[in-house]
mmCIF file of N, CA and C in Angstrom:
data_model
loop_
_atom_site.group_PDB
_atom_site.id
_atom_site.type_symbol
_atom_site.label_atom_id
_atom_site.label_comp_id
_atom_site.label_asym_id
_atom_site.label_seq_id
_atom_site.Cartn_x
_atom_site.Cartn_y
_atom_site.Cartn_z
ATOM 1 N N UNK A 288 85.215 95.437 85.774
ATOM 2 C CA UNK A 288 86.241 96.398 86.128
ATOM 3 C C UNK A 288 87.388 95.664 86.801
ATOM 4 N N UNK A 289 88.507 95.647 86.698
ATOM 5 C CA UNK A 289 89.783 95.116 87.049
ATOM 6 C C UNK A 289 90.632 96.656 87.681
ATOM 7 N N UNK A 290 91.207 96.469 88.880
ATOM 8 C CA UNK A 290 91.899 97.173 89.781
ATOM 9 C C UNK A 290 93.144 96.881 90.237
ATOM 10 N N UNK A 291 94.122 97.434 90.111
ATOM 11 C CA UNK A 291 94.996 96.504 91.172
ATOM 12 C C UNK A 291 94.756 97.404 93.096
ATOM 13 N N UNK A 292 95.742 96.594 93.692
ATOM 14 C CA UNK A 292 95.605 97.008 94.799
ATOM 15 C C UNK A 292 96.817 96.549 95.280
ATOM 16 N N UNK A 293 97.620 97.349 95.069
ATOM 17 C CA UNK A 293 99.343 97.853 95.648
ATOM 18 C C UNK A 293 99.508 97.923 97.070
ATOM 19 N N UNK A 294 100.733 97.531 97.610
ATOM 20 C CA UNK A 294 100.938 97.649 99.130
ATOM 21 C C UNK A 294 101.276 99.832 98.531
ATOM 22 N N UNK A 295 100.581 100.175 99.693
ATOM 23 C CA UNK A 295 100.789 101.402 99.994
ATOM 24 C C UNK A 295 101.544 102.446 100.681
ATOM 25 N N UNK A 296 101.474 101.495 101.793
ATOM 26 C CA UNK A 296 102.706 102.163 103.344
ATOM 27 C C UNK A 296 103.522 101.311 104.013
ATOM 28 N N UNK A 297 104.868 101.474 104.071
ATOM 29 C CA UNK A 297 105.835 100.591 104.454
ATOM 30 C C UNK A 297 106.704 101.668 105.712
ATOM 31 N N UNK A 298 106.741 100.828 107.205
ATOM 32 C CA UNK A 298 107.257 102.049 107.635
ATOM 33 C C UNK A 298 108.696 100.797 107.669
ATOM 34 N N UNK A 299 109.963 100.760 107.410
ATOM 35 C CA UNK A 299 111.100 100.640 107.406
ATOM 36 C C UNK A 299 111.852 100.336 109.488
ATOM 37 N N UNK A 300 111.601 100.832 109.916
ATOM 38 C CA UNK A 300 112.191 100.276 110.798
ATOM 39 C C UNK A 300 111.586 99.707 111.433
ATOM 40 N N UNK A 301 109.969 99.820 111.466
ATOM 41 C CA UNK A 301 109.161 98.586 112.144
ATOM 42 C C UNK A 301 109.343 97.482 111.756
ATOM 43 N N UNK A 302 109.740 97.336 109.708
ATOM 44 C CA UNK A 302 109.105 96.462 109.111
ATOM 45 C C UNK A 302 107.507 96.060 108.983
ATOM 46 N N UNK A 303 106.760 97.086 109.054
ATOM 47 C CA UNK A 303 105.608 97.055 108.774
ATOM 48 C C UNK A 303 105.070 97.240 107.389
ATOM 49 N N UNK A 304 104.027 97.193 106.773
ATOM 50 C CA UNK A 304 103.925 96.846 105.827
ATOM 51 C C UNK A 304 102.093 96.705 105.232
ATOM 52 N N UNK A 305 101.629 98.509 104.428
ATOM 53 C CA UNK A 305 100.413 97.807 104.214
ATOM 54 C C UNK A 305 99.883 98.099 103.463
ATOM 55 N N UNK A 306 98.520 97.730 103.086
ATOM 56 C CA UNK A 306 97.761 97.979 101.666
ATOM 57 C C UNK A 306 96.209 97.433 101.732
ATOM 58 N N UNK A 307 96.054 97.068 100.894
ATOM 59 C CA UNK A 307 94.231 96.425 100.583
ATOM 60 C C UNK A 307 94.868 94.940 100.486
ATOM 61 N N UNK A 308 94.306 94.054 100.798
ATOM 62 C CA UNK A 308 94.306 92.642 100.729
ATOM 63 C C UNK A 308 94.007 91.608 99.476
ATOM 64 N N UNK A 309 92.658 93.301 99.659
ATOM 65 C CA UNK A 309 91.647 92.286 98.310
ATOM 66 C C UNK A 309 90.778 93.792 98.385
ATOM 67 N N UNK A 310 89.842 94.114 97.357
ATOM 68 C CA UNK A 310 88.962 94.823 97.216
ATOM 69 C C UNK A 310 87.963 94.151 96.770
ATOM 70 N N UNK A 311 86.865 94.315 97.133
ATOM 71 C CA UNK A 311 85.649 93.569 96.063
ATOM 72 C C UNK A 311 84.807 94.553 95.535
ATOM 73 N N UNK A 312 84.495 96.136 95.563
ATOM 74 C CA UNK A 312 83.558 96.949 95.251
ATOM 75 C C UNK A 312 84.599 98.212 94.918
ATOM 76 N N UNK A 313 84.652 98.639 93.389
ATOM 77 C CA UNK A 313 85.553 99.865 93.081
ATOM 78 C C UNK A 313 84.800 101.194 93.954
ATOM 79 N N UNK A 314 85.503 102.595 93.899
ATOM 80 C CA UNK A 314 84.637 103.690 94.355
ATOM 81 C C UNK A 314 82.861 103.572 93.831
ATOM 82 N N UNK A 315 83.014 103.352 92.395
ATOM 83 C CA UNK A 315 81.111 103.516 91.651
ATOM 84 C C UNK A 315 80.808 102.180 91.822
ATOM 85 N N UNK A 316 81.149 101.332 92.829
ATOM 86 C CA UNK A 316 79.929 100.357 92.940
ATOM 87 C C UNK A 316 79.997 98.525 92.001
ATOM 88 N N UNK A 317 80.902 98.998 91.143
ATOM 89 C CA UNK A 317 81.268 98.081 90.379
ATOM 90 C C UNK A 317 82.097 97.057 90.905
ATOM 91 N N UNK A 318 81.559 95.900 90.537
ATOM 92 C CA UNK A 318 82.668 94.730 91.698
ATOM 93 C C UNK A 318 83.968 94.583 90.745
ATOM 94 N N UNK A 319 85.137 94.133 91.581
ATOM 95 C CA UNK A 319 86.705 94.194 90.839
ATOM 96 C C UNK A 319 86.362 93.080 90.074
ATOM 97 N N UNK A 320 87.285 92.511 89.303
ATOM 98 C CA UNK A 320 88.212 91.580 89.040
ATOM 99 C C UNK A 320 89.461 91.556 88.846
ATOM 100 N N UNK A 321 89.813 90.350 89.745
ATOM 101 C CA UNK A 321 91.151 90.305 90.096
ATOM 102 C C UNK A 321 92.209 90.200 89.481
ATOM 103 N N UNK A 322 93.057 89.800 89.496
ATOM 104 C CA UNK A 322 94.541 89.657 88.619
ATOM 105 C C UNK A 322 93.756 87.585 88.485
ATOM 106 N N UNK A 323 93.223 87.199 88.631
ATOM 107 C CA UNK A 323 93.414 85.428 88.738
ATOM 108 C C UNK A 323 91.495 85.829 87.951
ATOM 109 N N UNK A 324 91.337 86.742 87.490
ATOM 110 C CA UNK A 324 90.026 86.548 86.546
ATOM 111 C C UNK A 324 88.651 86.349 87.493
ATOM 112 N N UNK A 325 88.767 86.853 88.624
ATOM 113 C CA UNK A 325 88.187 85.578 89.972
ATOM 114 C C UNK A 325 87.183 87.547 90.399
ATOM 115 N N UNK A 326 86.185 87.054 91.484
ATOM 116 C CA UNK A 326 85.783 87.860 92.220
ATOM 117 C C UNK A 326 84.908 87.886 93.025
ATOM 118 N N UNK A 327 85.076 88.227 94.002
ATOM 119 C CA UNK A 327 85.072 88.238 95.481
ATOM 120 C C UNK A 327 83.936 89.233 95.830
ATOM 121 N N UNK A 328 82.321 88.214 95.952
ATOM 122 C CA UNK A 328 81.669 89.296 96.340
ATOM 123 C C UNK A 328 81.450 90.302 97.761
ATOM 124 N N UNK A 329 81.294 91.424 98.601
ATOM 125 C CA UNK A 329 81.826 91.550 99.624
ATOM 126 C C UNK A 329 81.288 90.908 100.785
ATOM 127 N N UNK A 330 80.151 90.367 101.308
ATOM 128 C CA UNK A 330 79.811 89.676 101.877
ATOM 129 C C UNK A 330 80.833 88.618 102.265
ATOM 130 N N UNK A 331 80.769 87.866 101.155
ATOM 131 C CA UNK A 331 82.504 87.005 101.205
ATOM 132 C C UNK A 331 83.538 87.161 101.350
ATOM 133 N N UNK A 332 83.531 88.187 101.264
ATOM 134 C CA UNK A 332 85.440 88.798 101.358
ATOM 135 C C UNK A 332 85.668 89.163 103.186
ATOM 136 N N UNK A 333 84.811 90.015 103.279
ATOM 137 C CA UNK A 333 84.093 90.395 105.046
ATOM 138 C C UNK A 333 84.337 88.996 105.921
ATOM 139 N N UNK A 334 83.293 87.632 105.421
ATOM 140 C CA UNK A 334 83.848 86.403 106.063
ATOM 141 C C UNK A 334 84.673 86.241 105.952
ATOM 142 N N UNK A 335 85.523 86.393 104.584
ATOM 143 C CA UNK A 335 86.514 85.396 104.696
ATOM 144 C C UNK A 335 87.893 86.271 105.675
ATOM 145 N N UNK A 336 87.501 87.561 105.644
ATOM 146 C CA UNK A 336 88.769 88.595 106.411
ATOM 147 C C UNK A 336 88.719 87.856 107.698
ATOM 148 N N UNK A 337 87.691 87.836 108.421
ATOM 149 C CA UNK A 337 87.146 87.518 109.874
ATOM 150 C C UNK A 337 87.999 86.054 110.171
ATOM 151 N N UNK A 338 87.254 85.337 109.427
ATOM 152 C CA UNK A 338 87.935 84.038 109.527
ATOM 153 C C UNK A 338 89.069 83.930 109.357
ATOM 154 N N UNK A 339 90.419 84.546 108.625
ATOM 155 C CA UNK A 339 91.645 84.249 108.363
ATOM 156 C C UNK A 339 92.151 84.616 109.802
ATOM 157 N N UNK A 340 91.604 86.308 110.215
ATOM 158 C CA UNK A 340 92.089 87.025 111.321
ATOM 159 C C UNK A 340 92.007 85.633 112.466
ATOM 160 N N UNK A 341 90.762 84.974 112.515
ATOM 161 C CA UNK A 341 90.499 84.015 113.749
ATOM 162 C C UNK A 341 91.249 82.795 113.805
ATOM 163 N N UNK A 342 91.489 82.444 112.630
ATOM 164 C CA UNK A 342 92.390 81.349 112.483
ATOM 165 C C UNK A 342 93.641 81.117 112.347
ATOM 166 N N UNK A 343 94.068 82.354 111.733
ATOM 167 C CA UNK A 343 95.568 81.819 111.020
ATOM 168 C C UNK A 343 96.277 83.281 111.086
ATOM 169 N N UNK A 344 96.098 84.277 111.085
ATOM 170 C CA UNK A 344 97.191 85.768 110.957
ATOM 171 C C UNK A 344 98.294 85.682 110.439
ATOM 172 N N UNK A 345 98.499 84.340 110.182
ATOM 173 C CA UNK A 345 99.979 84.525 109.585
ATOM 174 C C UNK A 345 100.045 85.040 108.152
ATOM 175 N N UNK A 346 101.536 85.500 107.535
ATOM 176 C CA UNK A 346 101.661 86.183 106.801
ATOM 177 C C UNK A 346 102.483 85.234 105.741
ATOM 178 N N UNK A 347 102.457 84.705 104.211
ATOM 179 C CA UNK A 347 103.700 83.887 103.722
ATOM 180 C C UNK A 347 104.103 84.959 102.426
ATOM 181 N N UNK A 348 104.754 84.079 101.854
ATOM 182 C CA UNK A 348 105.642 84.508 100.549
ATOM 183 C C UNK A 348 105.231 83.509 99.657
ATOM 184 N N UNK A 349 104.249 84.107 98.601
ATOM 185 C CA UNK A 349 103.943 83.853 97.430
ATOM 186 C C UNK A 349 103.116 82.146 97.479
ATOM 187 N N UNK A 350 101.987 82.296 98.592
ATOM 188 C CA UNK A 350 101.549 81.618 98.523
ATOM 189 C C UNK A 350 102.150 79.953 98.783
ATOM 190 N N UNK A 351 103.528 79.823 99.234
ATOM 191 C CA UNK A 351 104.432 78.532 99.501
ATOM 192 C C UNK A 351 105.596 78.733 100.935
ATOM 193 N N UNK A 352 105.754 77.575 101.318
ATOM 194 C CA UNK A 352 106.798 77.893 102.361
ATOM 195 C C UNK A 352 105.682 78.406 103.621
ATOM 196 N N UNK A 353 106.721 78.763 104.752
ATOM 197 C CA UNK A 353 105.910 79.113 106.290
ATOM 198 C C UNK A 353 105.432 80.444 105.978
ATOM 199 N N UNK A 354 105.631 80.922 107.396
ATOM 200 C CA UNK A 354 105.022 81.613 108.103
ATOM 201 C C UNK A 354 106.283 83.409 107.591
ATOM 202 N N UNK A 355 106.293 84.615 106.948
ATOM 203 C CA UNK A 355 107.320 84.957 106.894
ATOM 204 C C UNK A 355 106.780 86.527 107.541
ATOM 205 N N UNK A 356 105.989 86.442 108.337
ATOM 206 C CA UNK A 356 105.263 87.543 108.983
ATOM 207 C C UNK A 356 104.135 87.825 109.977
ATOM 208 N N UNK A 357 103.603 88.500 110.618
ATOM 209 C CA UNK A 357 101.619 88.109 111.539
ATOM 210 C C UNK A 357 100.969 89.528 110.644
ATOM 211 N N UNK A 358 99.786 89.203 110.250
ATOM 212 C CA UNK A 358 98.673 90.226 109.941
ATOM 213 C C UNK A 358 98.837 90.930 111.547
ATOM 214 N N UNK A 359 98.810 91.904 111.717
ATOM 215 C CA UNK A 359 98.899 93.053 112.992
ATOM 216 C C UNK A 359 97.494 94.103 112.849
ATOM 217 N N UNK A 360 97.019 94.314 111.669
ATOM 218 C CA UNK A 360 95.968 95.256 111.412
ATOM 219 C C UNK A 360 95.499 94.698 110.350
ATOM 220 N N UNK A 361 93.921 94.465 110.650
ATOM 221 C CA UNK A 361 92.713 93.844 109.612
ATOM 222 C C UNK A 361 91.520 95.091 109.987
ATOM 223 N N UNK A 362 91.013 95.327 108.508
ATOM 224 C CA UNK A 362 89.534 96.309 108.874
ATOM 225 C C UNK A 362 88.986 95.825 107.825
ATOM 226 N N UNK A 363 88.206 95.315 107.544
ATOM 227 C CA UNK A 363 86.725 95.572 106.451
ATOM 228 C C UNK A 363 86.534 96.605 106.420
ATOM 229 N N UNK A 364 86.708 97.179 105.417
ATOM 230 C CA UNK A 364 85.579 98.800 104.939
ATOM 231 C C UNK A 364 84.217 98.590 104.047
ATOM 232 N N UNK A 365 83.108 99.052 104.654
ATOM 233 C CA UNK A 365 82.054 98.678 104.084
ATOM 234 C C UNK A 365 81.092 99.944 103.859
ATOM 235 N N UNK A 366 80.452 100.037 103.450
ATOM 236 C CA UNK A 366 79.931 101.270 103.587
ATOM 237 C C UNK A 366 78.887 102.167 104.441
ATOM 238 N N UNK A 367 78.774 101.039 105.007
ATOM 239 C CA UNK A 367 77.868 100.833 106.423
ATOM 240 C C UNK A 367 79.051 101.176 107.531
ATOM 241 N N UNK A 368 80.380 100.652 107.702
ATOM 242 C CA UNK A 368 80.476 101.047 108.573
ATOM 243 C C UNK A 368 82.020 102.613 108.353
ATOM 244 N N UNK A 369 82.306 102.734 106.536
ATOM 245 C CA UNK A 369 82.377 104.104 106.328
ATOM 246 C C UNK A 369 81.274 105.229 106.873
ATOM 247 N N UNK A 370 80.277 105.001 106.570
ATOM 248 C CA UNK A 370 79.097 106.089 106.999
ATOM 249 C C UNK A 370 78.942 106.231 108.221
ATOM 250 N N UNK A 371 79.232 105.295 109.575
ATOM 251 C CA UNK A 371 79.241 104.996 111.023
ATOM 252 C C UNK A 371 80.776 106.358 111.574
ATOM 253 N N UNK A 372 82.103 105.895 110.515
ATOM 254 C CA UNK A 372 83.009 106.566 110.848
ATOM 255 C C UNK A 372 82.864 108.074 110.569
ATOM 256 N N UNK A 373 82.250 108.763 109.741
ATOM 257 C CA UNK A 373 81.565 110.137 108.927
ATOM 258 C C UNK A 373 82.060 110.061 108.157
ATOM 259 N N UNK A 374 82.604 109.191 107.311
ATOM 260 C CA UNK A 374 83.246 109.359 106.072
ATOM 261 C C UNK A 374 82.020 109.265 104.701
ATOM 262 N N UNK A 375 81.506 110.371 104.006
ATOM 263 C CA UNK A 375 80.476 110.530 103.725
ATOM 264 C C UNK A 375 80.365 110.223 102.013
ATOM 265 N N UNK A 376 82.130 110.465 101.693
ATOM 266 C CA UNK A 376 82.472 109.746 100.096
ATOM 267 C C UNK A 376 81.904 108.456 100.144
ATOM 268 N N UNK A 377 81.369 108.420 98.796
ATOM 269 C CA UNK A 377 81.755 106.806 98.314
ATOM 270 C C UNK A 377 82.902 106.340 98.255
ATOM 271 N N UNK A 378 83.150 105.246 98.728
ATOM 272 C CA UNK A 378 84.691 104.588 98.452
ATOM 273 C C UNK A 378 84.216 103.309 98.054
ATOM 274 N N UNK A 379 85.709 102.227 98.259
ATOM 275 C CA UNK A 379 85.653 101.286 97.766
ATOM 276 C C UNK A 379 85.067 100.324 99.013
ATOM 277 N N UNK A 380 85.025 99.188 99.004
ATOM 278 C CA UNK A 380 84.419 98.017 99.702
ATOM 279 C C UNK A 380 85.801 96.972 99.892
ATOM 280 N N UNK A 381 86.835 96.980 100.983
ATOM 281 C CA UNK A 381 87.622 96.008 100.354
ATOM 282 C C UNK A 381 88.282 95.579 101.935
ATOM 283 N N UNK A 382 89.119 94.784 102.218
ATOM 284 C CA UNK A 382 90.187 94.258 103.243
ATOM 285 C C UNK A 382 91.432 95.242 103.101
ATOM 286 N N UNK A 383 91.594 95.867 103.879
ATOM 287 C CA UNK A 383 93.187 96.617 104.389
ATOM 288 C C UNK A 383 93.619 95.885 105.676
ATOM 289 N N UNK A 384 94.989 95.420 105.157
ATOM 290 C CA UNK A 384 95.824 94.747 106.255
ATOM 291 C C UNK A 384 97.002 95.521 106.296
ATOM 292 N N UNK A 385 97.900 95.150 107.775
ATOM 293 C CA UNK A 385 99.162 95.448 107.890
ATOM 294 C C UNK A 385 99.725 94.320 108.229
ATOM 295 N N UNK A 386 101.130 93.878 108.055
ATOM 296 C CA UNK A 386 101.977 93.055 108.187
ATOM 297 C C UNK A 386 103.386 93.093 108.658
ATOM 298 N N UNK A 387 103.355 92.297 109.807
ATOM 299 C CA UNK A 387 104.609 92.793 110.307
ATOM 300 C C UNK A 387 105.482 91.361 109.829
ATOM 301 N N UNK A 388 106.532 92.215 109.035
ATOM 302 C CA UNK A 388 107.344 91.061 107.843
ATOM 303 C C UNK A 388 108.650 90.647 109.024
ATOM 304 N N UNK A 389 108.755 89.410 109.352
ATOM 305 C CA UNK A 389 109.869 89.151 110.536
ATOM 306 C C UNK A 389 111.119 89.052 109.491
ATOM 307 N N UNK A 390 111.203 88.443 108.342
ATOM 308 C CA UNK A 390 112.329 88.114 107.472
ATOM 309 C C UNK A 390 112.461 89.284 106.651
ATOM 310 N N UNK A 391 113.985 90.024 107.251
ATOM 311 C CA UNK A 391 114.554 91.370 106.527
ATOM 312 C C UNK A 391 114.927 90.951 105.299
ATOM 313 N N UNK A 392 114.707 89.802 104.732
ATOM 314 C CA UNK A 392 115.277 89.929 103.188
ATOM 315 C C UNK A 392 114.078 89.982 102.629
ATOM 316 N N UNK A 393 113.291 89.490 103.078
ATOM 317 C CA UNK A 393 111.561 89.549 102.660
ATOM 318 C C UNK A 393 111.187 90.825 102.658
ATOM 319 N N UNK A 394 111.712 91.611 103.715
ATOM 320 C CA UNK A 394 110.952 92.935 103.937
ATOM 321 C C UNK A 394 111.640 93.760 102.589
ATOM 322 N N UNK A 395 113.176 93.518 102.586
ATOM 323 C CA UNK A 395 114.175 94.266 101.240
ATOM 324 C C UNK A 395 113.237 94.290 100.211
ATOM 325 N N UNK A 396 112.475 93.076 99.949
ATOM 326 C CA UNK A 396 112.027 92.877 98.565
ATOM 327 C C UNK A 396 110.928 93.844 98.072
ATOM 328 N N UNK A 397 110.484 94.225 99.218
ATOM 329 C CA UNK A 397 108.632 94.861 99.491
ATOM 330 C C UNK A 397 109.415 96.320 99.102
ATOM 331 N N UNK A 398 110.516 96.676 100.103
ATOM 332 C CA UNK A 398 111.037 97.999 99.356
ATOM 333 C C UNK A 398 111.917 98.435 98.539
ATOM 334 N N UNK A 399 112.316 97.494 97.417
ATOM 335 C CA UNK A 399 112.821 97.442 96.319
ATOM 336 C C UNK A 399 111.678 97.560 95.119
ATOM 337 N N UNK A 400 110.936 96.964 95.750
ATOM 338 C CA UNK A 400 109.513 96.862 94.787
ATOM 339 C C UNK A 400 109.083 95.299 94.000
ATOM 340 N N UNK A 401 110.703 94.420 94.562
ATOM 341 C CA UNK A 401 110.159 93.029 94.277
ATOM 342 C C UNK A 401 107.939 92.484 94.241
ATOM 343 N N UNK A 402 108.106 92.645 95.684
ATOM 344 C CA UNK A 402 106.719 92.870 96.015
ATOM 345 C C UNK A 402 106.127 93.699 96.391
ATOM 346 N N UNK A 403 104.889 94.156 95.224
ATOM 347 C CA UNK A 403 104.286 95.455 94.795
ATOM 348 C C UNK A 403 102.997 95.159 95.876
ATOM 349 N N UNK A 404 102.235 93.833 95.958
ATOM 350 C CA UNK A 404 100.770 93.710 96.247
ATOM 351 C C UNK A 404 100.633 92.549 96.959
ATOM 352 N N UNK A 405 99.888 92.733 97.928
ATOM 353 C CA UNK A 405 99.098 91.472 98.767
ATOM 354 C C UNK A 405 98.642 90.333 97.508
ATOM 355 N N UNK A 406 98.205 89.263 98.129
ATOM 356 C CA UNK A 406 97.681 88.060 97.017
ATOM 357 C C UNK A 406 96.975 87.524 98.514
ATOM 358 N N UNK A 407 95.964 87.204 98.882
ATOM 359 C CA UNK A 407 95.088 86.166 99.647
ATOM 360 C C UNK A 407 95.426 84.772 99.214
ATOM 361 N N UNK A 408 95.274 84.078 100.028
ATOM 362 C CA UNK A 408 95.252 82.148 99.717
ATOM 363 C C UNK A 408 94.132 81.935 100.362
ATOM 364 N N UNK A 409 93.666 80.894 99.876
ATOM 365 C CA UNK A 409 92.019 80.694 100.564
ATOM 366 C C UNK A 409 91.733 79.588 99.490
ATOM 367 N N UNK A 410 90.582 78.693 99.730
ATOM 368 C CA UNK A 410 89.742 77.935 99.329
ATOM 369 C C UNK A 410 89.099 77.908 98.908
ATOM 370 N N UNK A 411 87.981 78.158 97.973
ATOM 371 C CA UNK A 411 86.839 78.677 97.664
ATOM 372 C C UNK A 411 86.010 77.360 96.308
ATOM 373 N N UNK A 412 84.835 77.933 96.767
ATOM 374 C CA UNK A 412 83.898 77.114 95.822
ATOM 375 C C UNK A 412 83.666 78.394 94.466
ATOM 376 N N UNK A 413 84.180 77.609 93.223
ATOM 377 C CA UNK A 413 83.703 78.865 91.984
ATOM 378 C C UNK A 413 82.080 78.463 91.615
ATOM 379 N N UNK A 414 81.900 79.514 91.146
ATOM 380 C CA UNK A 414 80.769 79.190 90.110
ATOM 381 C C UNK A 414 80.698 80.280 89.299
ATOM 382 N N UNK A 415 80.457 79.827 87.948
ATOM 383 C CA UNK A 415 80.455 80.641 86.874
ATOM 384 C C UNK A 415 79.534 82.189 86.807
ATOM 385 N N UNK A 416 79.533 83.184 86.903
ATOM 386 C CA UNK A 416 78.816 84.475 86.259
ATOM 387 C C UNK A 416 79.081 84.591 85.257
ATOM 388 N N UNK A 417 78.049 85.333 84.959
ATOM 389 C CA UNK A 417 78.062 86.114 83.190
ATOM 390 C C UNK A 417 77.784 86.979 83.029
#
């Protein structure tokens, strides 16, 4: 199953800015695949949210260049801790961030629709499924 996952809420005079990061589990259970063919089981995605939040929060542009924002809001949604909140639907399994975009031409772009969606950078070891 392939999903996208669109920035969603932009409030304009904060320059805030947010959406899913990454999803790894659609509503029925089915894991995504991504736009890069790739996928992120949630266990991994959960670390890897934790760890970015602990290390780095910063925010870039297209994966090159600095720093053009800070992550401000990180949650894992899991379904363990959907069911903790009473949220009793199935949903998805994924990273929702917010971003506070410091560069107003950067931010123009997000509400023009230049940039539609988060993209993660990260490291990772592949190995093949089938």
């Amino acid at each position: 199953m392939s999903e996208e996952v669109n920035i969603l809420k932009y409030d304009e005079d904060k320059r805030l800015v947010f959406g899913w990061a990454s999803v790894s589990l659609a509503k029925d259970g089915l894991l995504i695949v991504d736009a890069d063919d790739e996928v992120i089981p949630p266990e991994e995605l959960e670390a890897a949210a934790y760890d970015y939040v602990l290390t780095c929060r910063m925010a870039g542009e297209g994966h090159i260049g600095g720093s053009i924002g800070d992550i401000v809001e990180s949650f894992m949604l899991t379904p363990d801790k959907a069911k903790a909140m009473g949220i009793s639907e199935p949903g998805i399994t994924g990273w929702w961030i917010g971003v506070k975009v410091h560069d107003p031409e950067i931010f123009k772009k997000v509400k023009e629709g230049d940039y539609q969606m988060f993209s993660i950078q990260g490291v990772a070891l592949k190995e093949q499924v089938v």
